[in-house]
Amino acid sequence: MRTITSVHERPDVASDYRDAVLELLEEQRWLFVYEHRGQVFDGRPINTMRLVNYLAPDTGDDKWAVTYDDNMAHEVHEVDTFEEADALYDEYVAHLGQDDPDL
């Protein structure tokens, strides 16, 4: 797993690669696979997690990323296989995807 961006960890990739991946994700030049939106009981969203597939900006190789966004954090972690991404996505949803922050 490579950290593209995180509020808790230093990136594991060069800044040019990080910027290219973040631009790619922002412009939605990726294949959307899964998405989970956590929300509080009144329906307000509290976080969003996605599993996405894209072509690496430097090599054109198939890459997978799990993203996490809330009002205080933006996390992007990249892996090489769907299996790794699927397991990471499941971990994010299990630990961070609750529908109420008090649960």
JSON list of C-alpha atoms in Angstrom, two decimals:
[
{"chain": "A", "resi": 1, "resn": "MET", "atom": "CA", "xyz": [0.00, 0.00, 0.00]},
{"chain": "A", "resi": 2, "resn": "ARG", "atom": "CA", "xyz": [1.24, 3.46, -0.91]},
{"chain": "A", "resi": 3, "resn": "THR", "atom": "CA", "xyz": [0.03, 6.59, 0.84]},
{"chain": "A", "resi": 4, "resn": "ILE", "atom": "CA", "xyz": [-0.80, 9.23, -1.75]},
{"chain": "A", "resi": 5, "resn": "THR", "atom": "CA", "xyz": [-2.09, 11.76, 0.78]},
{"chain": "A", "resi": 6, "resn": "SER", "atom": "CA", "xyz": [-3.04, 11.61, 4.43]},
{"chain": "A", "resi": 7, "resn": "VAL", "atom": "CA", "xyz": [-3.47, 13.79, 7.49]},
{"chain": "A", "resi": 8, "resn": "HIS", "atom": "CA", "xyz": [-1.88, 11.03, 9.61]},
{"chain": "A", "resi": 9, "resn": "GLU", "atom": "CA", "xyz": [0.97, 9.70, 7.43]},
{"chain": "A", "resi": 10, "resn": "ARG", "atom": "CA", "xyz": [3.64, 11.04, 5.12]},
{"chain": "A", "resi": 11, "resn": "PRO", "atom": "CA", "xyz": [3.16, 10.22, 1.43]},
{"chain": "A", "resi": 12, "resn": "ASP", "atom": "CA", "xyz": [5.05, 7.21, 0.09]},
{"chain": "A", "resi": 13, "resn": "VAL", "atom": "CA", "xyz": [5.27, 8.64, -3.42]},
{"chain": "A", "resi": 14, "resn": "ALA", "atom": "CA", "xyz": [7.02, 11.55, -5.11]},
{"chain": "A", "resi": 15, "resn": "SER", "atom": "CA", "xyz": [5.16, 14.86, -5.04]},
{"chain": "A", "resi": 16, "resn": "ASP", "atom": "CA", "xyz": [4.76, 14.89, -8.87]},
{"chain": "A", "resi": 17, "resn": "TYR", "atom": "CA", "xyz": [3.08, 11.47, -8.77]},
{"chain": "A", "resi": 18, "resn": "ARG", "atom": "CA", "xyz": [0.91, 12.50, -5.79]},
{"chain": "A", "resi": 19, "resn": "ASP", "atom": "CA", "xyz": [-0.23, 15.66, -7.56]},
{"chain": "A", "resi": 20, "resn": "ALA", "atom": "CA", "xyz": [-1.00, 13.74, -10.77]},
{"chain": "A", "resi": 21, "resn": "VAL", "atom": "CA", "xyz": [-3.08, 11.12, -8.91]},
{"chain": "A", "resi": 22, "resn": "LEU", "atom": "CA", "xyz": [-4.97, 13.77, -6.93]},
{"chain": "A", "resi": 23, "resn": "GLU", "atom": "CA", "xyz": [-5.71, 15.66, -10.17]},
{"chain": "A", "resi": 24, "resn": "LEU", "atom": "CA", "xyz": [-6.88, 12.46, -11.81]},
{"chain": "A", "resi": 25, "resn": "LEU", "atom": "CA", "xyz": [-9.20, 11.73, -8.87]},
{"chain": "A", "resi": 26, "resn": "GLU", "atom": "CA", "xyz": [-10.50, 15.30, -8.70]},
{"chain": "A", "resi": 27, "resn": "GLU", "atom": "CA", "xyz": [-11.31, 15.29, -12.40]},
{"chain": "A", "resi": 28, "resn": "GLN", "atom": "CA", "xyz": [-13.00, 11.90, -11.95]},
{"chain": "A", "resi": 29, "resn": "ARG", "atom": "CA", "xyz": [-10.85, 10.20, -14.60]},
{"chain": "A", "resi": 30, "resn": "TRP", "atom": "CA", "xyz": [-11.30, 6.84, -12.89]},
{"chain": "A", "resi": 31, "resn": "LEU", "atom": "CA", "xyz": [-13.60, 3.86, -12.85]},
{"chain": "A", "resi": 32, "resn": "PHE", "atom": "CA", "xyz": [-15.85, 4.00, -9.82]},
{"chain": "A", "resi": 33, "resn": "VAL", "atom": "CA", "xyz": [-16.24, 0.60, -8.13]},
{"chain": "A", "resi": 34, "resn": "TYR", "atom": "CA", "xyz": [-17.74, 1.10, -4.64]},
{"chain": "A", "resi": 35, "resn": "GLU", "atom": "CA", "xyz": [-18.85, 4.00, -2.52]},
{"chain": "A", "resi": 36, "resn": "HIS", "atom": "CA", "xyz": [-20.02, 4.24, 1.08]},
{"chain": "A", "resi": 37, "resn": "ARG", "atom": "CA", "xyz": [-21.50, 7.43, 2.54]},
{"chain": "A", "resi": 38, "resn": "GLY", "atom": "CA", "xyz": [-21.83, 7.51, 6.30]},
{"chain": "A", "resi": 39, "resn": "GLN", "atom": "CA", "xyz": [-24.48, 9.76, 7.74]},
{"chain": "A", "resi": 40, "resn": "VAL", "atom": "CA", "xyz": [-25.90, 10.79, 11.09]},
{"chain": "A", "resi": 41, "resn": "PHE", "atom": "CA", "xyz": [-29.44, 9.93, 12.11]},
{"chain": "A", "resi": 42, "resn": "ASP", "atom": "CA", "xyz": [-30.90, 13.13, 10.63]},
{"chain": "A", "resi": 43, "resn": "GLY", "atom": "CA", "xyz": [-29.41, 12.24, 7.23]},
{"chain": "A", "resi": 44, "resn": "ARG", "atom": "CA", "xyz": [-26.47, 14.65, 7.18]},
{"chain": "A", "resi": 45, "resn": "PRO", "atom": "CA", "xyz": [-23.35, 13.08, 5.62]},
{"chain": "A", "resi": 46, "resn": "ILE", "atom": "CA", "xyz": [-20.29, 12.62, 7.82]},
{"chain": "A", "resi": 47, "resn": "ASN", "atom": "CA", "xyz": [-17.88, 10.79, 5.52]},
{"chain": "A", "resi": 48, "resn": "THR", "atom": "CA", "xyz": [-17.40, 9.19, 2.11]},
{"chain": "A", "resi": 49, "resn": "MET", "atom": "CA", "xyz": [-15.25, 6.20, 1.18]},
{"chain": "A", "resi": 50, "resn": "ARG", "atom": "CA", "xyz": [-14.60, 5.07, -2.38]},
{"chain": "A", "resi": 51, "resn": "LEU", "atom": "CA", "xyz": [-12.79, 2.25, -4.12]},
{"chain": "A", "resi": 52, "resn": "VAL", "atom": "CA", "xyz": [-11.65, 3.42, -7.55]},
{"chain": "A", "resi": 53, "resn": "ASN", "atom": "CA", "xyz": [-9.61, 2.07, -10.45]},
{"chain": "A", "resi": 54, "resn": "TYR", "atom": "CA", "xyz": [-7.40, 4.21, -12.72]},
{"chain": "A", "resi": 55, "resn": "LEU", "atom": "CA", "xyz": [-4.30, 4.16, -14.88]},
{"chain": "A", "resi": 56, "resn": "ALA", "atom": "CA", "xyz": [-1.11, 5.28, -13.11]},
{"chain": "A", "resi": 57, "resn": "PRO", "atom": "CA", "xyz": [-0.03, 8.69, -14.40]},
{"chain": "A", "resi": 58, "resn": "ASP", "atom": "CA", "xyz": [3.60, 7.65, -14.84]},
{"chain": "A", "resi": 59, "resn": "THR", "atom": "CA", "xyz": [3.34, 4.14, -16.30]},
{"chain": "A", "resi": 60, "resn": "GLY", "atom": "CA", "xyz": [-0.25, 3.64, -17.45]},
{"chain": "A", "resi": 61, "resn": "ASP", "atom": "CA", "xyz": [-0.45, 0.53, -15.24]},
{"chain": "A", "resi": 62, "resn": "ASP", "atom": "CA", "xyz": [-3.78, -0.44, -13.69]},
{"chain": "A", "resi": 63, "resn": "LYS", "atom": "CA", "xyz": [-3.98, 0.93, -10.11]},
{"chain": "A", "resi": 64, "resn": "TRP", "atom": "CA", "xyz": [-6.57, 0.85, -7.36]},
{"chain": "A", "resi": 65, "resn": "ALA", "atom": "CA", "xyz": [-7.16, 3.41, -4.63]},
{"chain": "A", "resi": 66, "resn": "VAL", "atom": "CA", "xyz": [-9.28, 3.69, -1.54]},
{"chain": "A", "resi": 67, "resn": "THR", "atom": "CA", "xyz": [-10.25, 7.24, -0.65]},
{"chain": "A", "resi": 68, "resn": "TYR", "atom": "CA", "xyz": [-11.68, 8.63, 2.57]},
{"chain": "A", "resi": 69, "resn": "ASP", "atom": "CA", "xyz": [-13.13, 12.12, 2.98]},
{"chain": "A", "resi": 70, "resn": "ASP", "atom": "CA", "xyz": [-14.80, 13.92, 5.85]},
{"chain": "A", "resi": 71, "resn": "ASN", "atom": "CA", "xyz": [-14.86, 17.53, 7.01]},
{"chain": "A", "resi": 72, "resn": "MET", "atom": "CA", "xyz": [-11.35, 17.22, 8.52]},
{"chain": "A", "resi": 73, "resn": "ALA", "atom": "CA", "xyz": [-9.48, 14.62, 6.47]},
{"chain": "A", "resi": 74, "resn": "HIS", "atom": "CA", "xyz": [-8.69, 13.53, 2.92]},
{"chain": "A", "resi": 75, "resn": "GLU", "atom": "CA", "xyz": [-6.94, 10.17, 2.63]},
{"chain": "A", "resi": 76, "resn": "VAL", "atom": "CA", "xyz": [-5.85, 8.33, -0.52]},
{"chain": "A", "resi": 77, "resn": "HIS", "atom": "CA", "xyz": [-4.09, 4.96, -0.43]},
{"chain": "A", "resi": 78, "resn": "GLU", "atom": "CA", "xyz": [-3.04, 3.18, -3.62]},
{"chain": "A", "resi": 79, "resn": "VAL", "atom": "CA", "xyz": [-2.50, -0.55, -4.21]},
{"chain": "A", "resi": 80, "resn": "ASP", "atom": "CA", "xyz": [-1.74, -2.73, -7.22]},
{"chain": "A", "resi": 81, "resn": "THR", "atom": "CA", "xyz": [-4.58, -5.27, -7.15]},
{"chain": "A", "resi": 82, "resn": "PHE", "atom": "CA", "xyz": [-8.34, -5.28, -6.77]},
{"chain": "A", "resi": 83, "resn": "GLU", "atom": "CA", "xyz": [-8.05, -7.84, -3.96]},
{"chain": "A", "resi": 84, "resn": "GLU", "atom": "CA", "xyz": [-5.83, -5.53, -1.90]},
{"chain": "A", "resi": 85, "resn": "ALA", "atom": "CA", "xyz": [-8.11, -2.57, -2.57]},
{"chain": "A", "resi": 86, "resn": "ASP", "atom": "CA", "xyz": [-11.25, -4.53, -1.74]},
{"chain": "A", "resi": 87, "resn": "ALA", "atom": "CA", "xyz": [-9.79, -5.65, 1.61]},
{"chain": "A", "resi": 88, "resn": "LEU", "atom": "CA", "xyz": [-8.66, -2.10, 2.44]},
{"chain": "A", "resi": 89, "resn": "TYR", "atom": "CA", "xyz": [-12.07, -0.68, 1.48]},
{"chain": "A", "resi": 90, "resn": "ASP", "atom": "CA", "xyz": [-13.82, -3.25, 3.71]},
{"chain": "A", "resi": 91, "resn": "GLU", "atom": "CA", "xyz": [-11.49, -2.24, 6.57]},
{"chain": "A", "resi": 92, "resn": "TYR", "atom": "CA", "xyz": [-12.27, 1.47, 6.06]},
{"chain": "A", "resi": 93, "resn": "VAL", "atom": "CA", "xyz": [-16.02, 0.84, 6.02]},
{"chain": "A", "resi": 94, "resn": "ALA", "atom": "CA", "xyz": [-15.88, -1.45, 9.07]},
{"chain": "A", "resi": 95, "resn": "HIS", "atom": "CA", "xyz": [-13.86, 1.03, 11.14]},
{"chain": "A", "resi": 96, "resn": "LEU", "atom": "CA", "xyz": [-14.83, 4.42, 9.76]},
{"chain": "A", "resi": 97, "resn": "GLY", "atom": "CA", "xyz": [-18.13, 3.92, 7.99]},
{"chain": "A", "resi": 98, "resn": "GLN", "atom": "CA", "xyz": [-20.53, 3.99, 10.89]},
{"chain": "A", "resi": 99, "resn": "ASP", "atom": "CA", "xyz": [-23.69, 5.99, 10.28]},
{"chain": "A", "resi": 100, "resn": "ASP", "atom": "CA", "xyz": [-23.42, 7.98, 13.53]},
{"chain": "A", "resi": 101, "resn": "PRO", "atom": "CA", "xyz": [-20.25, 9.38, 15.10]},
{"chain": "A", "resi": 102, "resn": "ASP", "atom": "CA", "xyz": [-21.45, 8.35, 18.58]},
{"chain": "A", "resi": 103, "resn": "LEU", "atom": "CA", "xyz": [-21.69, 4.64, 17.71]}
]
